[in-house]
Amino acid sequence: MANVVVVGSQWGDEGKGKIVDWLSERADVVVRFQGGHNAGHTLVVDGKVYKLSLLPSGIVRDGKLSIIGNGVVFDPHAFVAEAAKLQAQGVTITPDCLKIAENTALILSLHRELDGFREDAASNSGTKIGTTRRGIGPAYEDRVGRRAIRVMDLADLDTLPSKVERLLTHHNALRRGLGHPEVEHQAVIDELTSVADQVLPYMDRVWKILDDRRRAGDRILFEGAQGTLLDVDHGTYPFVTSSNTVAGQAAPGSGMGPEAIGYVLGITKAYTTRVGEGPFPTEQKNEIGEFLGTKGHEFGVVTGRKRRCGWFDAVLVRQAVAVNGINGIALTKLDVLDGLDEIKVCTGYRLDGEEIDYLPASQSAQARVEPIYESLEGWKETTKGARSWADLPAQAVKYVRHVEELIGAPVALLSTSPERDDTILVTDPFQD
Ligand code: GDP
Ligand code: IMO
Ligand code: MG
């Protein structure tokens, strides 16, 4: 029996929420280990839709322990709002079933504002990232800059003023430079103290809880946010998020040793999407892109932005298999391809006249690569809602098999609609 880490193998929005929800039936503990409320994870259970950003997707099932690990950047006000929204949908959220690591760095309104100031300024010069404007990057900067306010600081009101002072020395200098008004010390103290009582009951020594659960033989499911191509090191830098999104981050982002990682499941969409700016070799700015976007409902959960759409890029996913150590994939949204006469798959790139089989690391080379496609015959039958391999048309099976071959990893799960149970199990990641 292995623990399982779920990661996105493309640019996010691969369907991680749906798969984590499905898998969490087999898990005891579900842990978020990076990112923040820039994530948008959609779960559909018997027609009821849950949209999660900060809370682990295991929260909708009773009897599971949900954990927000120290690798997350945590906006306490966003947390309170999301918890209230889910509670109104009937989800139980109590300190018994949710723990937040005491050493988790906070996102404050000054982070959100700085994110927005920078994006606005960059829009004028054409260099914006297209962030979710949730303050993710600035909060991670303060964390590694050793000036973050952390969850545990909410319980230590005597030392909070000096920590806020240190933070504001940095931020107010930045704000002056950007031509924005300074932040008042008391305003930050008020922002923190107003929410402390709603957060502190959930605070705990997460590393200890996880160690105890591991020793007790409990199954731990790690829920990644974003995707491998948005990883701050392995992604399309600088058009990335500010955390390591790859599977290895599950250990330091939760406080466990690397042996806890176990099976790595890469969530992989049967085509490709991306939100925000940056290179996208197989993007289809034409009727194919429109078809995929409309049929796949490709709109961002967090910002409502239209996602850019294109053909499946096997080069990127093959690279994701390598940098995450993916053991198997969950292939999602196969049904969106139903009805196409022809389906293209990118198998390599042409860069300055040469053929390559990887994504080059440099920004300018990434912008220059041209996809090399293979063409496959589509299928006319529907795969939507299929719950067994035998229900799939022969051409769809051929497509899946070809994807496996191109990326060098087997399909462990196949998803054929947003509904929890429209999922085909090939290999149980917990049993592998
Ligand atoms: P995440 O960020 O990786 O959790 O993915 P999102 O929730 O942002 O986006 C995936 C979208 O596709 C959501 O609206 C899901 O409900 C939906 N979805 C997930 N799996 C499938 C599938 O197999 N078929 C279809 N048609 N939709 C799916
Ligand atoms: P889930 O977990 C897709 C993208 C943003 C932007 C870049 C940086 O739902 O897959 P940030 O706000 O993180 O500084 O923005 O990363 N991005 C996502 N794209 N899915 C996500 O999460 C994303 N989280 C961030 O659009 O391009
Ligand atoms: Mg999403």
Tab-separated table of C-alpha atoms and ligand atoms in Angstrom:
chain	number	residue	atom	x	y	z
A	1	MET	CA	0.000	0.000	0.000
A	2	ALA	CA	1.341	3.388	-1.003
A	3	ASN	CA	0.396	6.943	-0.250
A	4	VAL	CA	-0.635	8.787	-3.396
A	5	VAL	CA	0.404	12.198	-4.680
A	6	VAL	CA	-1.849	13.782	-7.290
A	7	VAL	CA	-0.233	16.382	-9.540
A	8	GLY	CA	-1.302	18.249	-12.652
A	9	SER	CA	0.833	17.212	-15.626
A	10	GLN	CA	0.013	20.202	-17.848
A	11	TRP	CA	-0.856	23.872	-17.084
A	12	GLY	CA	-3.450	23.169	-14.383
A	13	ASP	CA	-7.208	22.553	-14.600
A	14	GLU	CA	-6.665	18.955	-15.675
A	15	GLY	CA	-9.454	17.725	-13.390
A	16	LYS	CA	-7.407	17.197	-10.217
A	17	GLY	CA	-10.361	18.080	-7.955
A	18	LYS	CA	-12.597	15.451	-9.513
A	19	ILE	CA	-9.950	12.740	-9.269
A	20	VAL	CA	-8.876	13.649	-5.712
A	21	ASP	CA	-12.526	13.527	-4.681
A	22	TRP	CA	-12.945	10.113	-6.311
A	23	LEU	CA	-9.735	8.757	-4.758
A	24	SER	CA	-10.426	10.223	-1.330
A	25	GLU	CA	-12.985	7.484	-0.699
A	26	ARG	CA	-9.956	5.175	-0.432
A	27	ALA	CA	-7.883	7.591	1.690
A	28	ASP	CA	-7.895	8.554	5.365
A	29	VAL	CA	-6.135	11.906	5.100
A	30	VAL	CA	-6.099	14.463	2.247
A	31	VAL	CA	-3.325	17.085	2.251
A	32	ARG	CA	-2.758	20.266	0.241
A	33	PHE	CA	0.994	20.944	0.089
A	34	GLN	CA	1.513	24.018	-2.130
A	35	GLY	CA	-0.276	26.877	-3.865
A	36	GLY	CA	-3.151	28.774	-2.365
A	37	HIS	CA	-6.544	30.049	-3.409
A	38	ASN	CA	-5.241	30.584	-6.944
A	39	ALA	CA	-6.396	26.979	-7.438
A	40	GLY	CA	-9.933	26.218	-8.562
A	41	HIS	CA	-11.015	22.608	-8.160
A	42	THR	CA	-14.483	21.524	-9.267
A	43	LEU	CA	-16.256	18.490	-7.859
A	44	VAL	CA	-19.595	17.216	-9.085
A	45	VAL	CA	-21.384	14.724	-6.857
A	46	ASP	CA	-24.827	13.577	-7.993
A	47	GLY	CA	-25.267	16.826	-9.892
A	48	LYS	CA	-24.243	19.005	-6.950
A	49	VAL	CA	-21.275	21.243	-7.778
A	50	TYR	CA	-18.594	22.165	-5.231
A	51	LYS	CA	-15.901	24.695	-6.097
A	52	LEU	CA	-12.836	24.578	-3.872
A	53	SER	CA	-9.810	26.850	-3.942
A	54	LEU	CA	-7.992	26.518	-0.652
A	55	LEU	CA	-9.620	23.575	1.071
A	56	PRO	CA	-8.502	20.035	0.228
A	57	SER	CA	-11.018	18.223	-1.980
A	58	GLY	CA	-11.391	15.505	0.668
A	59	ILE	CA	-13.405	17.960	2.769
A	60	VAL	CA	-16.691	17.045	1.076
A	61	ARG	CA	-16.520	13.460	2.388
A	62	ASP	CA	-17.338	12.759	6.006
A	63	GLY	CA	-14.816	10.896	8.104
A	64	LYS	CA	-11.699	12.096	6.298
A	65	LEU	CA	-9.072	14.343	7.814
A	66	SER	CA	-8.259	17.341	5.603
A	67	ILE	CA	-4.963	19.141	6.029
A	68	ILE	CA	-3.576	22.443	4.774
A	69	GLY	CA	0.185	21.931	4.866
A	70	ASN	CA	2.938	24.467	5.458
A	71	GLY	CA	3.796	24.621	1.737
A	72	VAL	CA	0.527	26.459	1.087
A	73	VAL	CA	0.178	30.241	1.233
A	74	PHE	CA	-2.946	30.846	3.277
A	75	ASP	CA	-5.337	33.781	2.976
A	76	PRO	CA	-7.330	33.679	6.231
A	77	HIS	CA	-10.175	35.817	4.905
A	78	ALA	CA	-10.486	33.673	1.774
A	79	PHE	CA	-10.510	30.615	4.035
A	80	VAL	CA	-13.370	31.956	6.161
A	81	ALA	CA	-15.383	32.825	3.052
A	82	GLU	CA	-14.784	29.447	1.371
A	83	ALA	CA	-15.611	27.508	4.536
A	84	ALA	CA	-18.870	29.466	4.927
A	85	LYS	CA	-19.821	28.830	1.298
A	86	LEU	CA	-19.229	25.096	1.619
A	87	GLN	CA	-20.985	24.886	4.973
A	88	ALA	CA	-24.011	26.489	3.306
A	89	GLN	CA	-23.859	23.575	0.818
A	90	GLY	CA	-24.003	21.103	3.714
A	91	VAL	CA	-20.268	20.309	4.041
A	92	THR	CA	-19.052	19.749	7.600
A	93	ILE	CA	-15.996	21.855	8.435
A	94	THR	CA	-14.830	21.600	12.039
A	95	PRO	CA	-11.450	21.504	13.801
A	96	ASP	CA	-11.937	17.726	14.060
A	97	CYS	CA	-11.836	17.231	10.304
A	98	LEU	CA	-9.601	20.097	9.180
A	99	LYS	CA	-6.117	21.057	10.377
A	100	ILE	CA	-3.990	23.985	9.249
A	101	ALA	CA	-0.235	23.799	9.797
A	102	GLU	CA	0.957	26.354	12.336
A	103	ASN	CA	3.973	27.210	10.185
A	104	THR	CA	1.941	28.205	7.113
A	105	ALA	CA	2.677	31.681	5.679
A	106	LEU	CA	-0.263	34.065	5.361
A	107	ILE	CA	-1.491	36.028	2.362
A	108	LEU	CA	-2.554	39.538	3.414
A	109	SER	CA	-4.342	42.243	1.456
A	110	LEU	CA	-0.998	43.944	0.833
A	111	HIS	CA	0.086	40.851	-1.092
A	112	ARG	CA	-3.047	40.883	-3.200
A	113	GLU	CA	-2.595	44.577	-3.883
A	114	LEU	CA	1.055	44.184	-4.857
A	115	ASP	CA	0.143	41.351	-7.230
A	116	GLY	CA	-2.410	43.692	-8.846
A	117	PHE	CA	-0.070	46.730	-8.988
A	118	ARG	CA	2.591	44.686	-10.731
A	119	GLU	CA	0.195	43.098	-13.198
A	120	ASP	CA	-1.330	46.487	-14.038
A	121	ALA	CA	2.094	48.035	-14.562
A	122	ALA	CA	3.198	45.054	-16.654
A	123	SER	CA	0.072	45.254	-18.817
A	124	ASN	CA	1.273	48.619	-20.072
A	125	SER	CA	4.665	47.200	-21.002
A	126	GLY	CA	3.293	43.892	-22.378
A	127	THR	CA	5.112	41.747	-19.796
A	128	LYS	CA	2.301	40.623	-17.539
A	129	ILE	CA	2.083	37.027	-16.303
A	130	GLY	CA	-1.696	36.902	-16.161
A	131	THR	CA	-1.721	35.882	-12.488
A	132	THR	CA	-4.908	35.194	-10.576
A	133	ARG	CA	-4.173	38.421	-8.599
A	134	ARG	CA	-4.608	36.521	-5.350
A	135	GLY	CA	-1.253	37.656	-3.902
A	136	ILE	CA	0.373	34.249	-4.336
A	137	GLY	CA	3.745	35.438	-5.689
A	138	PRO	CA	4.247	38.273	-3.157
A	139	ALA	CA	3.326	35.966	-0.255
A	140	TYR	CA	5.868	33.340	-1.339
A	141	GLU	CA	8.473	36.099	-1.714
A	142	ASP	CA	7.936	37.129	1.904
A	143	ARG	CA	8.109	33.497	3.027
A	144	VAL	CA	11.561	32.924	1.541
A	145	GLY	CA	12.530	36.480	2.511
A	146	ARG	CA	11.915	35.451	6.150
A	147	ARG	CA	9.492	38.262	6.884
A	148	ALA	CA	6.154	36.448	6.466
A	149	ILE	CA	3.439	36.482	9.100
A	150	ARG	CA	2.524	32.848	9.767
A	151	VAL	CA	-0.597	31.197	11.156
A	152	MET	CA	1.039	30.705	14.571
A	153	ASP	CA	1.692	34.463	14.825
A	154	LEU	CA	-2.065	35.006	15.157
A	155	ALA	CA	-1.755	33.399	18.592
A	156	ASP	CA	1.180	35.553	19.681
A	157	LEU	CA	-0.221	39.047	19.840
A	158	ASP	CA	2.722	40.414	21.890
A	159	THR	CA	5.232	39.870	19.109
A	160	LEU	CA	2.869	40.557	16.197
A	161	PRO	CA	3.587	44.341	16.061
A	162	SER	CA	7.328	43.831	15.546
A	163	LYS	CA	6.682	41.235	12.832
A	164	VAL	CA	4.272	43.583	11.061
A	165	GLU	CA	6.861	46.359	11.363
A	166	ARG	CA	9.492	44.213	9.646
A	167	LEU	CA	7.033	43.305	6.881
A	168	LEU	CA	5.952	46.892	6.313
A	169	THR	CA	9.514	48.214	6.129
A	170	HIS	CA	9.839	46.063	3.013
A	171	HIS	CA	6.367	46.577	1.548
A	172	ASN	CA	6.111	50.307	2.082
A	173	ALA	CA	9.443	50.842	0.346
A	174	LEU	CA	8.124	48.819	-2.598
A	175	ARG	CA	4.820	50.690	-2.626
A	176	ARG	CA	6.527	54.081	-2.555
A	177	GLY	CA	8.647	52.979	-5.512
A	178	LEU	CA	5.557	51.956	-7.455
A	179	GLY	CA	3.768	55.214	-6.579
A	180	HIS	CA	1.156	53.698	-4.264
A	181	PRO	CA	0.159	54.828	-0.753
A	182	GLU	CA	1.834	53.177	2.230
A	183	VAL	CA	0.010	50.666	4.431
A	184	GLU	CA	-0.759	51.683	8.027
A	185	HIS	CA	0.643	49.427	10.732
A	186	GLN	CA	-2.650	49.325	12.616
A	187	ALA	CA	-4.570	48.321	9.492
A	188	VAL	CA	-2.494	45.127	9.201
A	189	ILE	CA	-2.883	44.354	12.903
A	190	ASP	CA	-6.657	44.813	12.567
A	191	GLU	CA	-6.798	42.632	9.473
A	192	LEU	CA	-5.065	39.830	11.370
A	193	THR	CA	-6.805	40.107	14.728
A	194	SER	CA	-10.245	40.299	13.095
A	195	VAL	CA	-9.828	36.794	11.680
A	196	ALA	CA	-7.635	35.099	14.311
A	197	ASP	CA	-10.506	33.544	16.272
A	198	GLN	CA	-11.868	31.892	13.153
A	199	VAL	CA	-8.532	30.372	12.141
A	200	LEU	CA	-6.787	29.424	15.374
A	201	PRO	CA	-9.102	26.536	16.320
A	202	TYR	CA	-7.848	24.724	13.188
A	203	MET	CA	-4.141	25.327	13.819
A	204	ASP	CA	-2.068	22.276	14.684
A	205	ARG	CA	1.313	20.550	14.506
A	206	VAL	CA	0.647	18.982	11.144
A	207	TRP	CA	4.018	17.229	10.835
A	208	LYS	CA	3.220	15.337	14.029
A	209	ILE	CA	-0.310	14.393	12.975
A	210	LEU	CA	1.010	13.085	9.668
A	211	ASP	CA	3.797	11.141	11.355
A	212	ASP	CA	1.290	9.500	13.714
A	213	ARG	CA	-1.109	8.705	10.875
A	214	ARG	CA	1.690	7.237	8.766
A	215	ARG	CA	2.839	5.022	11.639
A	216	ALA	CA	-0.759	3.898	12.163
A	217	GLY	CA	-0.862	2.727	8.535
A	218	ASP	CA	-3.374	5.332	7.371
A	219	ARG	CA	-3.560	6.168	3.697
A	220	ILE	CA	-2.488	9.687	2.843
A	221	LEU	CA	-3.556	11.428	-0.364
A	222	PHE	CA	-1.595	14.542	-1.328
A	223	GLU	CA	-3.507	17.002	-3.513
A	224	GLY	CA	-1.378	19.138	-5.812
A	225	ALA	CA	-2.612	22.408	-7.240
A	226	GLN	CA	-1.696	24.026	-10.584
A	227	GLY	CA	0.373	21.837	-12.902
A	228	THR	CA	3.915	20.843	-13.837
A	229	LEU	CA	4.275	23.481	-16.564
A	230	LEU	CA	3.407	26.114	-13.936
A	231	ASP	CA	6.130	24.874	-11.558
A	232	VAL	CA	8.500	27.709	-10.630
A	233	ASP	CA	11.536	25.639	-11.695
A	234	HIS	CA	10.252	23.149	-14.242
A	235	GLY	CA	7.558	25.231	-15.905
A	236	THR	CA	7.442	27.875	-18.618
A	237	TYR	CA	9.316	30.449	-16.500
A	238	PRO	CA	8.544	33.298	-15.907
A	239	PHE	CA	4.949	32.439	-16.908
A	240	VAL	CA	4.530	30.145	-13.907
A	241	THR	CA	3.166	30.225	-10.391
A	242	SER	CA	5.479	30.848	-7.422
A	243	SER	CA	5.639	27.361	-5.918
A	244	ASN	CA	7.028	23.955	-6.814
A	245	THR	CA	4.004	22.087	-8.071
A	246	VAL	CA	5.818	18.795	-8.718
A	247	ALA	CA	5.285	15.645	-6.651
A	248	GLY	CA	8.517	15.972	-4.660
A	249	GLN	CA	7.082	19.088	-3.009
A	250	ALA	CA	4.502	16.932	-1.188
A	251	ALA	CA	7.151	16.039	1.406
A	252	PRO	CA	8.521	19.455	2.494
A	253	GLY	CA	5.133	21.070	1.857
A	254	SER	CA	3.529	18.899	4.515
A	255	GLY	CA	6.407	17.964	6.827
A	256	MET	CA	6.972	14.345	5.843
A	257	GLY	CA	10.037	12.494	4.595
A	258	PRO	CA	10.417	11.694	0.894
A	259	GLU	CA	9.587	8.013	1.411
A	260	ALA	CA	6.013	9.073	2.250
A	261	ILE	CA	5.362	10.054	-1.349
A	262	GLY	CA	4.600	6.614	-2.763
A	263	TYR	CA	2.604	6.483	-5.989
A	264	VAL	CA	2.558	9.592	-8.189
A	265	LEU	CA	-0.612	10.050	-10.231
A	266	GLY	CA	-0.408	12.665	-12.990
A	267	ILE	CA	-3.747	14.183	-13.913
A	268	THR	CA	-3.767	14.650	-17.666
A	269	LYS	CA	-6.386	16.247	-19.876
A	270	ALA	CA	-6.969	14.520	-23.226
A	271	TYR	CA	-6.120	17.872	-24.881
A	272	THR	CA	-4.310	20.954	-23.538
A	273	THR	CA	-5.452	24.190	-21.904
A	274	ARG	CA	-3.728	27.136	-20.273
A	275	VAL	CA	-4.964	30.281	-18.464
A	276	GLY	CA	-2.864	33.416	-18.443
A	277	GLU	CA	0.083	34.448	-20.596
A	278	GLY	CA	3.033	32.400	-21.829
A	279	PRO	CA	4.035	29.922	-24.531
A	280	PHE	CA	1.592	27.234	-25.672
A	281	PRO	CA	2.976	25.361	-28.692
A	282	THR	CA	-0.195	23.418	-29.580
A	283	GLU	CA	-2.653	26.290	-29.010
A	284	GLN	CA	-5.470	26.396	-31.577
A	285	LYS	CA	-6.693	29.954	-32.099
A	286	ASN	CA	-9.353	28.715	-34.496
A	287	GLU	CA	-12.551	26.672	-34.633
A	288	ILE	CA	-10.792	23.655	-33.038
A	289	GLY	CA	-9.860	25.771	-30.010
A	290	GLU	CA	-13.420	27.117	-29.885
A	291	PHE	CA	-14.823	23.572	-30.095
A	292	LEU	CA	-12.660	22.334	-27.215
A	293	GLY	CA	-13.345	25.434	-25.090
A	294	THR	CA	-17.105	25.314	-25.599
A	295	LYS	CA	-17.515	21.548	-25.255
A	296	GLY	CA	-15.069	21.364	-22.333
A	297	HIS	CA	-16.522	24.458	-20.573
A	298	GLU	CA	-13.026	25.854	-20.370
A	299	PHE	CA	-13.478	28.873	-18.135
A	300	GLY	CA	-11.360	29.501	-15.038
A	301	VAL	CA	-12.974	28.614	-11.699
A	302	VAL	CA	-11.140	31.416	-9.867
A	303	THR	CA	-11.134	34.301	-12.319
A	304	GLY	CA	-13.756	33.263	-14.892
A	305	ARG	CA	-11.182	33.824	-17.649
A	306	LYS	CA	-11.535	31.890	-20.898
A	307	ARG	CA	-8.910	29.141	-21.015
A	308	ARG	CA	-6.731	28.887	-24.108
A	309	CYS	CA	-7.192	25.485	-25.787
A	310	GLY	CA	-5.146	23.234	-28.067
A	311	TRP	CA	-4.194	19.691	-29.040
A	312	PHE	CA	-2.634	17.175	-26.680
A	313	ASP	CA	1.086	17.837	-26.306
A	314	ALA	CA	2.894	14.566	-25.586
A	315	VAL	CA	6.256	16.343	-25.310
A	316	LEU	CA	5.107	18.296	-22.265
A	317	VAL	CA	3.429	15.369	-20.553
A	318	ARG	CA	6.417	13.079	-21.213
A	319	GLN	CA	8.570	15.688	-19.486
A	320	ALA	CA	6.043	15.884	-16.625
A	321	VAL	CA	6.259	12.091	-16.240
A	322	ALA	CA	10.019	12.484	-15.786
A	323	VAL	CA	10.180	15.456	-13.413
A	324	ASN	CA	7.392	14.172	-11.144
A	325	GLY	CA	8.221	10.477	-11.291
A	326	ILE	CA	4.675	9.786	-12.480
A	327	ASN	CA	3.718	6.119	-12.062
A	328	GLY	CA	0.401	6.381	-13.845
A	329	ILE	CA	-1.981	9.005	-15.176
A	330	ALA	CA	-5.651	9.807	-14.798
A	331	LEU	CA	-6.727	10.772	-18.308
A	332	THR	CA	-9.631	13.236	-18.113
A	333	LYS	CA	-12.107	14.850	-20.490
A	334	LEU	CA	-11.799	12.191	-23.180
A	335	ASP	CA	-15.500	12.846	-23.869
A	336	VAL	CA	-14.696	16.368	-25.056
A	337	LEU	CA	-12.995	14.851	-28.105
A	338	ASP	CA	-16.166	12.925	-29.113
A	339	GLY	CA	-17.349	13.808	-32.605
A	340	LEU	CA	-14.099	15.128	-34.066
A	341	ASP	CA	-13.159	13.722	-37.499
A	342	GLU	CA	-9.462	14.091	-36.855
A	343	ILE	CA	-7.487	14.402	-33.620
A	344	LYS	CA	-3.934	15.707	-33.612
A	345	VAL	CA	-1.246	14.899	-31.092
A	346	CYS	CA	2.063	16.731	-30.790
A	347	THR	CA	4.953	14.264	-30.667
A	348	GLY	CA	7.967	16.588	-30.962
A	349	TYR	CA	9.030	20.144	-31.758
A	350	ARG	CA	10.977	21.863	-34.470
A	351	LEU	CA	13.365	24.463	-33.121
A	352	ASP	CA	15.401	26.545	-35.570
A	353	GLY	CA	15.191	23.776	-38.179
A	354	GLU	CA	16.106	20.921	-35.801
A	355	GLU	CA	13.756	18.300	-34.366
A	356	ILE	CA	13.764	18.016	-30.568
A	357	ASP	CA	11.773	15.814	-28.176
A	358	TYR	CA	11.739	18.080	-25.093
A	359	LEU	CA	10.659	21.569	-24.058
A	360	PRO	CA	13.720	23.808	-24.085
A	361	ALA	CA	14.350	25.721	-20.862
A	362	SER	CA	14.858	29.200	-22.274
A	363	GLN	CA	11.960	31.601	-22.604
A	364	SER	CA	12.859	32.646	-26.142
A	365	ALA	CA	13.305	29.054	-27.348
A	366	GLN	CA	9.964	28.071	-25.782
A	367	ALA	CA	8.326	30.851	-27.759
A	368	ARG	CA	9.936	29.635	-31.005
A	369	VAL	CA	9.204	25.887	-30.918
A	370	GLU	CA	6.796	24.614	-33.538
A	371	PRO	CA	4.802	21.445	-32.885
A	372	ILE	CA	5.202	18.322	-34.988
A	373	TYR	CA	1.839	16.573	-35.190
A	374	GLU	CA	0.584	13.095	-35.780
A	375	SER	CA	-2.956	12.759	-36.969
A	376	LEU	CA	-5.374	10.179	-35.591
A	377	GLU	CA	-8.855	9.277	-36.708
A	378	GLY	CA	-11.577	10.497	-34.339
A	379	TRP	CA	-14.761	8.696	-33.260
A	380	LYS	CA	-18.417	9.554	-33.697
A	381	GLU	CA	-19.825	7.580	-30.746
A	382	THR	CA	-20.142	9.186	-27.333
A	383	THR	CA	-17.812	8.344	-24.480
A	384	LYS	CA	-19.535	10.743	-22.075
A	385	GLY	CA	-20.432	8.961	-18.880
A	386	ALA	CA	-18.754	5.683	-19.888
A	387	ARG	CA	-17.991	3.616	-16.785
A	388	SER	CA	-16.219	0.657	-18.295
A	389	TRP	CA	-13.512	0.104	-20.837
A	390	ALA	CA	-15.947	-2.008	-22.889
A	391	ASP	CA	-18.187	1.065	-23.355
A	392	LEU	CA	-15.464	2.948	-25.238
A	393	PRO	CA	-15.394	3.041	-29.050
A	394	ALA	CA	-12.412	1.311	-30.627
A	395	GLN	CA	-10.923	4.568	-31.923
A	396	ALA	CA	-11.094	6.129	-28.443
A	397	VAL	CA	-9.247	3.129	-26.994
A	398	LYS	CA	-6.674	3.530	-29.755
A	399	TYR	CA	-6.211	7.186	-28.799
A	400	VAL	CA	-5.727	6.321	-25.123
A	401	ARG	CA	-3.232	3.564	-25.949
A	402	HIS	CA	-1.313	5.907	-28.214
A	403	VAL	CA	-1.136	8.576	-25.500
A	404	GLU	CA	0.251	5.992	-23.070
A	405	GLU	CA	2.909	4.998	-25.551
A	406	LEU	CA	3.931	8.569	-26.344
A	407	ILE	CA	4.251	9.707	-22.727
A	408	GLY	CA	5.717	6.488	-21.336
A	409	ALA	CA	3.182	6.027	-18.533
A	410	PRO	CA	0.045	3.890	-18.202
A	411	VAL	CA	-3.514	5.113	-17.692
A	412	ALA	CA	-4.565	4.204	-14.137
A	413	LEU	CA	-7.874	6.089	-14.230
A	414	LEU	CA	-10.019	7.397	-17.058
A	415	SER	CA	-12.594	10.147	-16.571
A	416	THR	CA	-15.529	10.577	-18.923
A	417	SER	CA	-17.593	13.390	-17.363
A	418	PRO	CA	-17.465	15.860	-14.456
A	419	GLU	CA	-19.507	13.469	-12.267
A	420	ARG	CA	-17.623	11.654	-9.514
A	421	ASP	CA	-18.685	8.182	-10.600
A	422	ASP	CA	-18.122	8.589	-14.328
A	423	THR	CA	-14.638	7.233	-13.791
A	424	ILE	CA	-13.027	4.025	-15.029
A	425	LEU	CA	-10.530	2.358	-12.718
A	426	VAL	CA	-7.701	0.503	-14.431
A	427	THR	CA	-5.124	0.342	-11.614
A	428	ASP	CA	-5.770	1.406	-8.019
A	429	PRO	CA	-2.953	3.848	-7.153
A	430	PHE	CA	-3.230	2.933	-3.454
A	431	GLN	CA	-2.707	-0.754	-4.236
A	432	ASP	CA	0.036	-0.455	-6.808
B	1	GDP	P1	-8.507	21.178	-11.505
B	1	GDP	O1	-8.070	22.574	-11.261
B	1	GDP	O2	-7.419	20.313	-12.043
B	1	GDP	O3	-9.191	20.559	-10.323
B	1	GDP	O4	-9.594	21.257	-12.676
B	1	GDP	P2	-10.827	22.294	-12.780
B	1	GDP	O5	-11.880	21.875	-11.833
B	1	GDP	O6	-10.320	23.682	-12.696
B	1	GDP	O7	-11.239	22.089	-14.274
B	1	GDP	C1	-11.646	20.851	-14.765
B	1	GDP	C2	-13.092	20.971	-15.279
B	1	GDP	O8	-13.418	19.838	-16.047
B	1	GDP	C3	-14.124	21.042	-14.158
B	1	GDP	O9	-15.194	21.835	-14.577
B	1	GDP	C4	-14.558	19.577	-14.015
B	1	GDP	O10	-15.880	19.453	-13.504
B	1	GDP	C5	-14.492	19.110	-15.451
B	1	GDP	N1	-14.167	17.697	-15.639
B	1	GDP	C6	-13.339	16.910	-14.899
B	1	GDP	N2	-13.232	15.687	-15.482
B	1	GDP	C7	-13.999	15.723	-16.594
B	1	GDP	C8	-14.276	14.776	-17.651
B	1	GDP	O11	-13.761	13.657	-17.678
B	1	GDP	N3	-15.105	15.194	-18.649
B	1	GDP	C9	-15.649	16.434	-18.681
B	1	GDP	N4	-16.444	16.760	-19.692
B	1	GDP	N5	-15.416	17.352	-17.708
B	1	GDP	C10	-14.593	16.989	-16.699
B	2	IMO	P1	-5.587	24.674	-10.519
B	2	IMO	O1	-5.146	24.095	-9.204
B	2	IMO	C1	-4.552	27.021	-14.032
B	2	IMO	C2	-1.785	30.363	-13.447
B	2	IMO	C3	-2.318	31.763	-13.635
B	2	IMO	C4	-1.059	32.435	-14.173
B	2	IMO	C5	0.054	31.774	-13.376
B	2	IMO	C6	0.520	32.583	-12.171
B	2	IMO	O2	-7.017	25.027	-10.595
B	2	IMO	O3	-5.119	23.816	-11.651
B	2	IMO	P2	-0.543	32.984	-9.761
B	2	IMO	O4	-1.814	33.645	-9.359
B	2	IMO	O5	-0.412	31.577	-9.309
B	2	IMO	O6	0.674	33.802	-9.411
B	2	IMO	O7	-0.593	32.976	-11.386
B	2	IMO	O8	-0.464	30.531	-12.944
B	2	IMO	N1	-2.521	29.522	-12.467
B	2	IMO	C7	-3.336	28.516	-12.814
B	2	IMO	N2	-3.735	28.087	-14.031
B	2	IMO	N3	-4.953	26.370	-12.925
B	2	IMO	C8	-4.548	26.782	-11.708
B	2	IMO	O9	-4.814	26.095	-10.579
B	2	IMO	C9	-3.730	27.919	-11.597
B	2	IMO	N4	-3.172	28.602	-10.562
B	2	IMO	C10	-2.418	29.568	-11.120
B	2	IMO	O10	-3.380	31.792	-14.545
B	2	IMO	O11	-0.882	32.092	-15.526
B	3	MG	MG	-8.633	24.515	-11.712
